[in-house]
Coordinates of C-alpha atoms in Angstrom, one line a residue:
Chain U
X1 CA -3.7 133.7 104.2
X2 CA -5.5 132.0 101.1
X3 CA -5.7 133.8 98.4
X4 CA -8.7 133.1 96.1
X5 CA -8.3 132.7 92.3
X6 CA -10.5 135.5 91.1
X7 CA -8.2 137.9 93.8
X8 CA -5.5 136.5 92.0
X9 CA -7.0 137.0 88.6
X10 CA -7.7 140.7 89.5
X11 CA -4.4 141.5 91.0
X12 CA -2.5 140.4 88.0
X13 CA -4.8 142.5 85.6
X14 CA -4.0 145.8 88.1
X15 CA -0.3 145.0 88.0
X16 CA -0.3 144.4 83.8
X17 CA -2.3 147.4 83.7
X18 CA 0.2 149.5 85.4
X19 CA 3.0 148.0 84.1
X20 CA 1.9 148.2 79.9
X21 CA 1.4 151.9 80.5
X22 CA 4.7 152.5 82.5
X23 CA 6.9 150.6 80.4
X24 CA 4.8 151.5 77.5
X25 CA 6.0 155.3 78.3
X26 CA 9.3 155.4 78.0
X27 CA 9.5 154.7 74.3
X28 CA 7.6 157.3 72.8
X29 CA 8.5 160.4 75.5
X30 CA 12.0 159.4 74.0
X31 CA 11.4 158.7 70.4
X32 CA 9.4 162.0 70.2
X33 CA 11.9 164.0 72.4
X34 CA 14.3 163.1 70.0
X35 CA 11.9 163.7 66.9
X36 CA 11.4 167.3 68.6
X37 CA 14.5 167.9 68.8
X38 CA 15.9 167.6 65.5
X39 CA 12.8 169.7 64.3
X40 CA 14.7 172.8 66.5
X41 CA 17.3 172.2 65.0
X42 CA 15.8 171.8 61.5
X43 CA 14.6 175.5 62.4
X44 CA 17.3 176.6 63.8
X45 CA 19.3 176.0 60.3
X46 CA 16.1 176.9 58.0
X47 CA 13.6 179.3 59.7
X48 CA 12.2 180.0 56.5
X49 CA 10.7 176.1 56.7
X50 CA 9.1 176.3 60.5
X51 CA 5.7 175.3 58.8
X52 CA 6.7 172.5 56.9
X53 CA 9.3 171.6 59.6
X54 CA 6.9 171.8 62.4
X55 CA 4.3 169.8 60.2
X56 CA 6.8 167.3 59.5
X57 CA 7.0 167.1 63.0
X58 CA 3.8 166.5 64.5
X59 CA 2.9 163.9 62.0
X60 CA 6.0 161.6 62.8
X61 CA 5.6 162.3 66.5
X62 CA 2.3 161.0 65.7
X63 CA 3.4 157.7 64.1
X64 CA 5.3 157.0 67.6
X65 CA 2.4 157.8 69.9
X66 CA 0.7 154.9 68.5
X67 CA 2.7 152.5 70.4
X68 CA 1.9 155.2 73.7
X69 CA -2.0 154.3 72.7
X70 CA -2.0 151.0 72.5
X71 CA -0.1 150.7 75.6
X72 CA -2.9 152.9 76.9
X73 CA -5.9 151.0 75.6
X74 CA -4.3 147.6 76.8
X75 CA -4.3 148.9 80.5
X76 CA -7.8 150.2 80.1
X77 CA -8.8 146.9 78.7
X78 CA -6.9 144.9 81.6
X79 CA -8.4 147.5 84.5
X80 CA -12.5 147.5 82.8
X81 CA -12.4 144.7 80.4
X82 CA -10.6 141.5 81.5
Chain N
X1 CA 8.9 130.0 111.3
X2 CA 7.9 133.0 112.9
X3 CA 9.7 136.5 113.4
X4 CA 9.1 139.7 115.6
X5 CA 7.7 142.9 113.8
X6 CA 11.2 144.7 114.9
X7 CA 13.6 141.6 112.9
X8 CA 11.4 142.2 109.9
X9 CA 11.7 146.3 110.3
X10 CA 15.4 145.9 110.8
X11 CA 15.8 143.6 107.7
X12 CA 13.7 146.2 105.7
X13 CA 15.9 149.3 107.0
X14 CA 19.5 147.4 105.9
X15 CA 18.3 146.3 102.9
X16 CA 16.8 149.4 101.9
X17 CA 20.1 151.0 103.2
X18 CA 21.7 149.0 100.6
X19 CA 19.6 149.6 97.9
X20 CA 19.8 153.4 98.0
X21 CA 23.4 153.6 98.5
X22 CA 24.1 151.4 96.1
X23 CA 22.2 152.7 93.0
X24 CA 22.6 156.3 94.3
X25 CA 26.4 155.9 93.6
X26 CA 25.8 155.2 89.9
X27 CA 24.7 158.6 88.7
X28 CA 26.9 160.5 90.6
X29 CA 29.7 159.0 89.6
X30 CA 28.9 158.4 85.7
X31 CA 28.3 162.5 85.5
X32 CA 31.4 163.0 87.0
X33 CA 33.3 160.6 85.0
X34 CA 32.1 162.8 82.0
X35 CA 32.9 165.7 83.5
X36 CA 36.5 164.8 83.9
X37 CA 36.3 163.5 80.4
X38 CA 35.7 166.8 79.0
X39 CA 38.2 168.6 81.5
X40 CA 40.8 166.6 80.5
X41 CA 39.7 167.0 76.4
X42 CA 39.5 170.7 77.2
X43 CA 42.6 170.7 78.7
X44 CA 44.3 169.6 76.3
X45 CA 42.9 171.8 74.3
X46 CA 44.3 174.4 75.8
X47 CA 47.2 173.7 78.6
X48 CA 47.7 177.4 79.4
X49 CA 43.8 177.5 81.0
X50 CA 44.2 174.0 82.9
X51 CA 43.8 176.0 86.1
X52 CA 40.7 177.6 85.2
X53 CA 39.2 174.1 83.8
X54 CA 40.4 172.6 86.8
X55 CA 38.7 174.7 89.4
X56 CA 35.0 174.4 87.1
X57 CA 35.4 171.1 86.8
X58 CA 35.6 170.7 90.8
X59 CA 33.0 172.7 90.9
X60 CA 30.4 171.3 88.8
X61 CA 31.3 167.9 90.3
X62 CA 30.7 168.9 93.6
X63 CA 27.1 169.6 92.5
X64 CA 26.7 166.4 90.6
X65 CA 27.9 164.7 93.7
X66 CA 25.0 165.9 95.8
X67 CA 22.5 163.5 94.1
X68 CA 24.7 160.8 96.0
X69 CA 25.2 162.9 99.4
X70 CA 21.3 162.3 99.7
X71 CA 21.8 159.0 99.1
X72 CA 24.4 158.8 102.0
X73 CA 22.6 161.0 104.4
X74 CA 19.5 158.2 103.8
X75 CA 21.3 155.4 103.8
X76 CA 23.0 156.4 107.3
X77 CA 19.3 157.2 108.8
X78 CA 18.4 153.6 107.5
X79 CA 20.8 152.5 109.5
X80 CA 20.9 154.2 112.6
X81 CA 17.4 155.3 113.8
X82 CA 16.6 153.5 116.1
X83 CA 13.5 151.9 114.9
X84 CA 12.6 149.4 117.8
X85 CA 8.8 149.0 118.7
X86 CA 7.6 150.0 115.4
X87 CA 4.7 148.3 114.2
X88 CA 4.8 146.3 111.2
X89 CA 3.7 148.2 108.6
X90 CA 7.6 150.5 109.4
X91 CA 9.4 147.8 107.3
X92 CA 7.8 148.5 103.8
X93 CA 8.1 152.2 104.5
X94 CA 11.7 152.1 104.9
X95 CA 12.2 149.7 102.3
X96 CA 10.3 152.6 100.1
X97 CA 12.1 155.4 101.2
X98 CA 15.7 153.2 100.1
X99 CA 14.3 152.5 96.9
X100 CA 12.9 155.8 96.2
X101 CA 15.9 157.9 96.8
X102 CA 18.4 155.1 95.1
X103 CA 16.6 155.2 92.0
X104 CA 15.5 159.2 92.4
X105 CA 19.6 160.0 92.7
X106 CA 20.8 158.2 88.9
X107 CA 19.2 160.8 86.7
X108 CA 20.0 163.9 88.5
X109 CA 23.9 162.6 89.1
X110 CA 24.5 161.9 85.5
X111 CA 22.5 165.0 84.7
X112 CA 24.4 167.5 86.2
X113 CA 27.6 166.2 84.9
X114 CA 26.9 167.1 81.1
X115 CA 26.9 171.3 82.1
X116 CA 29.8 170.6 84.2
X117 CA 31.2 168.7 81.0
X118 CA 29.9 171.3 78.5
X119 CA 31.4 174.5 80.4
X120 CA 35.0 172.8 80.7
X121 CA 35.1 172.4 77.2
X122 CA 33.6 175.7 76.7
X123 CA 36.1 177.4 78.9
X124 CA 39.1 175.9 76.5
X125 CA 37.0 177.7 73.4
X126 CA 36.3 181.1 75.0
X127 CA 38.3 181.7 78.1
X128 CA 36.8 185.2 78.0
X129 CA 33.8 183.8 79.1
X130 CA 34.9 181.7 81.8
X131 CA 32.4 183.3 84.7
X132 CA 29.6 183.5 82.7
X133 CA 30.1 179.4 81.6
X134 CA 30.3 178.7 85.7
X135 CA 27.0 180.9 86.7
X136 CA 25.4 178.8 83.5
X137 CA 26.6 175.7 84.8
X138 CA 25.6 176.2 88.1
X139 CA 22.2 177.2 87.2
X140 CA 21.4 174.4 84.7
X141 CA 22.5 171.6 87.4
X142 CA 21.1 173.0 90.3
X143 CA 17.9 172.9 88.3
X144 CA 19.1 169.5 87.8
X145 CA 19.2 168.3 91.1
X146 CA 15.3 169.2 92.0
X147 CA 14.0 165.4 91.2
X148 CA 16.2 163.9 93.5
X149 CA 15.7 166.4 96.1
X150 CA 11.5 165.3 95.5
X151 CA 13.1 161.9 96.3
X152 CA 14.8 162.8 99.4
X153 CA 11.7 164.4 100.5
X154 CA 9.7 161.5 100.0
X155 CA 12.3 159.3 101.5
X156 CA 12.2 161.6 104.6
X157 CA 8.2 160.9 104.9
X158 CA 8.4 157.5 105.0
X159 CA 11.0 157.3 107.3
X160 CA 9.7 159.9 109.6
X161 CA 5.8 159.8 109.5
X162 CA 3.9 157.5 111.4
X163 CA 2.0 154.9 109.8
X164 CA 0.7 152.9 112.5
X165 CA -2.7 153.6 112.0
X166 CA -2.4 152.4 108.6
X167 CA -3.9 148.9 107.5
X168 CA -1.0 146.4 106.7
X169 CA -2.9 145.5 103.8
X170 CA -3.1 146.7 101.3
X171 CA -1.1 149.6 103.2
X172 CA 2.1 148.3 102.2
X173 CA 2.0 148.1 98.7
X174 CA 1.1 152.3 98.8
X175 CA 4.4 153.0 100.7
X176 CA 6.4 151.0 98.2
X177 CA 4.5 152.6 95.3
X178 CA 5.2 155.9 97.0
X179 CA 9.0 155.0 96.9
X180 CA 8.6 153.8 93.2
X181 CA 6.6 156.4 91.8
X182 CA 8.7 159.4 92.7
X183 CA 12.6 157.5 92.6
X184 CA 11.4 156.0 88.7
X185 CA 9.9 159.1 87.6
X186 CA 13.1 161.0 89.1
X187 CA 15.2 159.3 86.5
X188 CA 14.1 160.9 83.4
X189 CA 13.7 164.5 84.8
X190 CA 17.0 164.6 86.3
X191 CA 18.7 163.7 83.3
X192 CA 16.7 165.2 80.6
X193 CA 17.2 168.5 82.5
X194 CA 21.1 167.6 82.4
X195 CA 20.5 167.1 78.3
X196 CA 19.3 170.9 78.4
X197 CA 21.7 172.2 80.5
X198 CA 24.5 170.9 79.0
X199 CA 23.7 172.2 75.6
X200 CA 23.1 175.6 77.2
X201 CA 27.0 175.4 78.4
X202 CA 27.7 174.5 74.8
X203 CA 25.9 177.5 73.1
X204 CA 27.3 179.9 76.1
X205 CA 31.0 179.2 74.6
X206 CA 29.5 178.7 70.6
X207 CA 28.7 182.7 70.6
X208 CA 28.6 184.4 74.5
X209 CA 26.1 187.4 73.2
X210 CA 23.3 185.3 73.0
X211 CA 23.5 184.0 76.6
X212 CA 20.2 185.6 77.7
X213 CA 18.4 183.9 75.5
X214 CA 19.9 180.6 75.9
X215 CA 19.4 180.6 79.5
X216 CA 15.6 181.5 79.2
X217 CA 15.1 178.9 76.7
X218 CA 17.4 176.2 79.2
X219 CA 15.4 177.4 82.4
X220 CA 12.1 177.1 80.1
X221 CA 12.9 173.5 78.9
X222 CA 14.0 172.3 82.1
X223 CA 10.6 173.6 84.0
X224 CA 8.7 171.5 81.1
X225 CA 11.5 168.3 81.6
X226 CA 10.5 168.5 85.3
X227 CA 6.4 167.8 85.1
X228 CA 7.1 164.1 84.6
X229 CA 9.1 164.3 88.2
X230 CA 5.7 166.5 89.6
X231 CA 4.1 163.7 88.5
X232 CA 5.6 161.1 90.4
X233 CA 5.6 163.1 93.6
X234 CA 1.7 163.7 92.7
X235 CA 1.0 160.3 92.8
X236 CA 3.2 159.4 95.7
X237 CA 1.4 162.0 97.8
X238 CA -1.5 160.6 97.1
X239 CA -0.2 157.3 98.1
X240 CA 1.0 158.2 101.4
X241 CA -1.8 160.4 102.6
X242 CA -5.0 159.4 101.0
X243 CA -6.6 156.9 103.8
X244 CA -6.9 153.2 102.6
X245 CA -9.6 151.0 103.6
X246 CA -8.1 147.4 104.9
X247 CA -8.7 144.5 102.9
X248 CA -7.3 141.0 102.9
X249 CA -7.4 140.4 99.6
X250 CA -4.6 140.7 97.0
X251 CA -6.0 142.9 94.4
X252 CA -6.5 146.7 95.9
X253 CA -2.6 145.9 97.0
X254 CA -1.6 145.3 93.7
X255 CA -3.4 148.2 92.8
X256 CA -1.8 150.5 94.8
X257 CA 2.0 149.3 93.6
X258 CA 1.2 149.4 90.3
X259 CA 0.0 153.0 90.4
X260 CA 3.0 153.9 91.6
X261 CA 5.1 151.9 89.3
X262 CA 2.9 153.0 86.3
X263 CA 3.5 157.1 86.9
X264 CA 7.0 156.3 87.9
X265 CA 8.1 154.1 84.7
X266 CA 5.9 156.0 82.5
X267 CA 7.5 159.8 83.8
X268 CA 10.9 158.0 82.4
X269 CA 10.8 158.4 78.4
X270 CA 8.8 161.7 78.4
X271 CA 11.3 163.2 80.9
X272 CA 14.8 161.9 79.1
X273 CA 12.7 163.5 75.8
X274 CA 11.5 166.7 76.8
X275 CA 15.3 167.2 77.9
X276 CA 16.6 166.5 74.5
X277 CA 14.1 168.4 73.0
X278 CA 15.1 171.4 75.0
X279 CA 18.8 170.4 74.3
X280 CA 18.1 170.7 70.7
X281 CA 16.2 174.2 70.8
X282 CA 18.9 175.6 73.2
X283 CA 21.8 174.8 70.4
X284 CA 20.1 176.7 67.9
X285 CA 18.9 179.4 70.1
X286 CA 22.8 179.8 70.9
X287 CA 23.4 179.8 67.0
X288 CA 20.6 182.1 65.8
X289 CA 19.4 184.0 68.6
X290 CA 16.5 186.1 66.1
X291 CA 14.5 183.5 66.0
X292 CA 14.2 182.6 69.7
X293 CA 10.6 182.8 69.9
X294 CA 10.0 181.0 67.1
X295 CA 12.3 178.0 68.4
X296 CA 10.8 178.7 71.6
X297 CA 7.1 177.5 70.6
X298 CA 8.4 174.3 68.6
X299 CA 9.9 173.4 71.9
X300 CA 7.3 173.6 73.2
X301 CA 4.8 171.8 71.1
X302 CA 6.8 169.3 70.7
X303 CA 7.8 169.0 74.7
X304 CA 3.7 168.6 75.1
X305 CA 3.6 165.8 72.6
X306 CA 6.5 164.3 74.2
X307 CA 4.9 164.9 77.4
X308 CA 1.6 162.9 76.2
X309 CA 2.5 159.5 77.4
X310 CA 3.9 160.5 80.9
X311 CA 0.1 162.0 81.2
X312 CA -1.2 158.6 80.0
X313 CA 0.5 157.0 82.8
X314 CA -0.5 159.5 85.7
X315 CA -4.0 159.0 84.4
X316 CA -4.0 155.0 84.4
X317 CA -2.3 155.4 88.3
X318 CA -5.2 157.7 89.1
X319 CA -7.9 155.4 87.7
X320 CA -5.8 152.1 89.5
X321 CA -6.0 154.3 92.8
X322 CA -9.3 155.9 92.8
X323 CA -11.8 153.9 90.3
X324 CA -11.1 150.0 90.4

């Protein structure tokens, strides 16, 4: 079977799609799992903090989506763009 | 050089045979290794209990070993179904099914060794306690075990359903993706439920009152560690059953695997993280049961941002299946 180059092209750019956003996952369900964590335990020592704790939080669970996002946004670009 | 259909099918069932036995022994036998650990720590603890510690720690490795008894029972149909006059398309079915209960058995084994761990230790602390730290073991790990039994149930399709009115291509790249999509994804559930469990074993011994709570909050966190595992078995239904139009080209197969691998790597993280974050909110829980709830909805939140990316991932599979 010959396999033509824009095939090729295409078939590359549906396997780097799906494997940015896989491997892309694991770091930030694990960096924020762990961010999460602490923040219950935070709470757990200091209930009267939950706001500021919780705040705390979301903002540096935040910081380590980013690299979730652009893992996202290169897949999208190598499925629609590319 | 040319081969029969059946040489290529039989090559496919061994090797897959090999594949599932092989990295299905790896979880099993780390959790149980950590298990013992702990028995022995806690037995040293406290010498005068060693029977008691002894007879949990058998216990909760027997269910840690089950990950690795459906690795066995798949392996063994691998190899001795008989398999002769299947069509083509048989041999990257089977290879699926070893791949997908291989890597769907690691999390799950080392998972349900940390409440087996946790309770050994915790009987050495509060011997007064000792059934209640074996019903909360057995709870947390059997909860433990559901990813890899989503493995063996996919395993068990592709082995047993008949595929021969599927196309070769790009059919085969769906039944491997099946296999990939719910054994990867099985990983992080299985042992991020195992994070939660464990800690629920600790908190149990830390202060016994509290132990309604604690196993709410466990049972909570672990339904929430699982999605990423629903996930993968999502996609790989899709995979198996949605028809797929034959093509010769190379780019819809591609397609096909790497939705698979996508949902399947990506159910990984978020599934290791949501366990840890239920770990951490069942410690405290144990320590300061009054503010349960409040503990309660931080897990939460911070399981659904945790759980962000794993959605990411189902949704890029989706679009690499239905859209392009």
């Amino acid at each position: 079977m010959a396999i033509e180059g824009a095939d090729l092209i295409k078939a590359a750019a549906f396997l780097g799609a799906g494997l940015a956003m896989g491997l892309g996952a694991i770091g930030p369900g694990i960096g924020e799992g762990m961010t999460a964590a602490k923040a219950c335990e935070a709470i757990g020592q200091n209930p009267n903090e939950a706001g500021l704790l919780t705040r705390t939080m979301l903002v540096g669970q935040a910081v380590a989506e980013s690299t979730g996002i652009y893992s996202l946004v290169v897949a999208l670009l190598l499925l629609f763009v590319v | 050089m040319q081969w029969n259909p059946e040489t290529i099918v039989a090559v496919a069932a061994y090797a897959g045979a090999g594949i599932c036995m092989g990295f299905g022994a790896v979880g099993a036998a780390i959790g149980e290794g950590y298990t013992a650990a702990q028995a022995n720590h806690a037995v040293s603890r406290n010498t005068d209990l060693s029977g008691d510690v002894f007879k949990n720690m058998l216990v909760g490795q027997a269910v840690a070993e089950s990950a690795s008894i459906f690795a066995l029972v798949i392996a063994i149909l691998l190899m001795f179904l008989n398999f002769q006059g299947a069509p083509l398309i048989k041999a990257p079915a089977l290879f699926g099914a070893g791949l997908c209960m291989g890597l769907g058995a690691l999390g799950s084994g080392i998972g349900s060794g940390l409440p087996g761990g946790q309770a050994c230790f915790g009987i050495a602390r509060q011997p007064a306690v000792t059934g209640r730290l074996t019903t909360n073991m057995l709870i947390g790990s059997a909860v433990c075990q559901t990813p890899a039994i989503f493995a063996m149930v996919v395993a068990l399709l592709l082995i047993f359903i008949d595929f021969s009115s599927v196309p070769l291509r790009p059919g085969w790249a769906a039944l491997i993706g099946a296999g990939l999509s719910t054994g990867l994804a099985a990983i992080g559930s299985g042992y991020g439920g195992g994070v939660a469990a464990g800690a629920s074993c600790e908190g149990v011994a830390r202060q016994p009152l509290a132990v309604a709570p604690v196993t709410t909050t466990m049972l909570v966190g672990q339904a929430v560690a699982q999605t990423p595992a629903i996930f993968g078995l999502l996609v790989s239904f899709i995979l198996l059953f949605r028809g797929i139009p034959a093509s010769e080209s190379l780019a819809p197969a591609m397609a096909l695997l790497a939705a698979g691998l996508c949902t399947g790597l990506g159910g990984i993280g978020p599934g290791i993280g949501n366990g840890q974050v239920a770990g951490g909110a069942v410690r405290w829980v144990a320590r300061n049961s009054a503010i349960a709830t409040d503990l309660m909805r931080v897990m939460l939140v911070g399981q659904a941002v945790s759980q962000s990316t794993a959605i990411y991932a189902m949704v890029v599979s989706l679009v690499l299946i239905f859209v392009v």
